[in-house]
Amino acid sequence: PIFAVRKLLAKTGTALNDYDLVEMNEAFAAQCLADGRELGLDWDKVNVNGGAIALGHPIGCSGARVLVTLIYALRHRGLNRGLATLCLGGGEAVAMAIELET
């Protein structure tokens, strides 16, 4: 989701450092590593409870799983800004920024 993340950062005027946690849906570990390296992600902030390989990659509801996992990870740690990413296959992807109310 490299291009989706970059587009989101440009639209929101934010940088990756502005996000407390990143939840990246990784259907394949190699894809997650390549995207993370290209984006310069802080691995301590990525998939802090495990990603799709550990938690599951449910067909048709990966987006819900990623978003709910991110929300609860932020709440559990007392943080408020998160970035969720999802590859859609065929080179397409989405990225979403969330901010919890404190």
GROMACS .gro file of C-alpha atoms in nm:
model
  102
    1PRO     CA    1   0.000   0.000   0.000
    2ILE     CA    2   0.293   0.235  -0.059
    3PHE     CA    3   0.110   0.472  -0.293
    4ALA     CA    4  -0.209   0.474  -0.083
    5VAL     CA    5  -0.011   0.567   0.229
    6ARG     CA    6   0.181   0.840   0.048
    7LYS     CA    7  -0.143   0.981  -0.096
    8LEU     CA    8  -0.304   0.980   0.250
    9LEU     CA    9  -0.006   1.157   0.406
   10ALA     CA   10  -0.017   1.424   0.134
   11LYS     CA   11  -0.394   1.476   0.172
   12THR     CA   12  -0.379   1.500   0.551
   13GLY     CA   13  -0.054   1.697   0.569
   14THR     CA   14   0.088   1.440   0.809
   15ALA     CA   15   0.403   1.229   0.829
   16LEU     CA   16   0.443   0.869   0.941
   17ASN     CA   17   0.596   0.999   1.265
   18ASP     CA   18   0.260   1.160   1.348
   19TYR     CA   19   0.097   0.819   1.392
   20ASP     CA   20   0.127   0.624   1.714
   21LEU     CA   21   0.055   0.283   1.558
   22VAL     CA   22   0.025   0.132   1.211
   23GLU     CA   23  -0.188  -0.170   1.132
   24MET     CA   24  -0.083  -0.316   0.797
   25ASN     CA   25  -0.272  -0.608   0.649
   26GLU     CA   26  -0.005  -0.840   0.519
   27ALA     CA   27  -0.130  -1.132   0.318
   28PHE     CA   28   0.234  -1.215   0.250
   29ALA     CA   29   0.523  -1.138   0.486
   30ALA     CA   30   0.751  -1.037   0.198
   31GLN     CA   31   0.503  -0.773   0.083
   32CYS     CA   32   0.479  -0.623   0.431
   33LEU     CA   33   0.858  -0.609   0.464
   34ALA     CA   34   0.905  -0.450   0.122
   35ASP     CA   35   0.634  -0.188   0.181
   36GLY     CA   36   0.761  -0.110   0.530
   37ARG     CA   37   1.116  -0.063   0.409
   38GLU     CA   38   1.008   0.158   0.120
   39LEU     CA   39   0.795   0.375   0.350
   40GLY     CA   40   1.054   0.381   0.629
   41LEU     CA   41   0.812   0.247   0.890
   42ASP     CA   42   0.912   0.221   1.255
   43TRP     CA   43   0.868  -0.154   1.307
   44ASP     CA   44   0.797  -0.102   1.678
   45LYS     CA   45   0.470   0.066   1.573
   46VAL     CA   46   0.357  -0.186   1.310
   47ASN     CA   47   0.109  -0.467   1.384
   48VAL     CA   48   0.188  -0.457   1.755
   49ASN     CA   49  -0.044  -0.752   1.828
   50GLY     CA   50   0.056  -0.949   1.520
   51GLY     CA   51  -0.072  -0.908   1.169
   52ALA     CA   52  -0.284  -1.108   0.929
   53ILE     CA   53  -0.042  -1.399   0.935
   54ALA     CA   54  -0.083  -1.433   1.313
   55LEU     CA   55  -0.441  -1.306   1.362
   56GLY     CA   56  -0.604  -1.418   1.039
   57HIS     CA   57  -0.677  -1.290   0.692
   58PRO     CA   58  -1.057  -1.322   0.672
   59ILE     CA   59  -1.183  -1.300   0.315
   60GLY     CA   60  -1.429  -1.014   0.283
   61CYS     CA   61  -1.370  -0.856   0.623
   62SER     CA   62  -0.997  -0.786   0.642
   63GLY     CA   63  -1.070  -0.414   0.660
   64ALA     CA   64  -1.291  -0.457   0.966
   65ARG     CA   65  -1.030  -0.680   1.132
   66VAL     CA   66  -0.751  -0.430   1.066
   67LEU     CA   67  -0.953  -0.132   1.189
   68VAL     CA   68  -1.084  -0.298   1.506
   69THR     CA   69  -0.738  -0.435   1.589
   70LEU     CA   70  -0.591  -0.085   1.547
   71ILE     CA   71  -0.859   0.081   1.763
   72TYR     CA   72  -0.810  -0.164   2.049
   73ALA     CA   73  -0.430  -0.146   2.026
   74LEU     CA   74  -0.448   0.233   2.053
   75ARG     CA   75  -0.692   0.219   2.346
   76HIS     CA   76  -0.490  -0.045   2.530
   77ARG     CA   77  -0.177   0.171   2.510
   78GLY     CA   78  -0.346   0.506   2.578
   79LEU     CA   79  -0.258   0.636   2.231
   80ASN     CA   80  -0.483   0.816   1.984
   81ARG     CA   81  -0.354   0.832   1.624
   82GLY     CA   82  -0.340   0.532   1.396
   83LEU     CA   83  -0.284   0.442   1.035
   84ALA     CA   84  -0.454   0.139   0.878
   85THR     CA   85  -0.347   0.000   0.542
   86LEU     CA   86  -0.482  -0.275   0.323
   87CYS     CA   87  -0.372  -0.421  -0.007
   88LEU     CA   88  -0.660  -0.516  -0.233
   89GLY     CA   89  -0.478  -0.735  -0.482
   90GLY     CA   90  -0.376  -0.642  -0.832
   91GLY     CA   91  -0.165  -0.354  -0.706
   92GLU     CA   92  -0.454  -0.162  -0.549
   93ALA     CA   93  -0.462  -0.053  -0.185
   94VAL     CA   94  -0.631   0.173   0.068
   95ALA     CA   95  -0.504   0.366   0.368
   96MET     CA   96  -0.702   0.527   0.648
   97ALA     CA   97  -0.600   0.760   0.929
   98ILE     CA   98  -0.793   0.748   1.256
   99GLU     CA   99  -0.783   0.955   1.571
  100LEU     CA  100  -0.951   0.846   1.891
  101GLU     CA  101  -1.116   1.104   2.112
  102THR     CA  102  -0.952   1.143   2.449
   0.00000   0.00000   0.00000
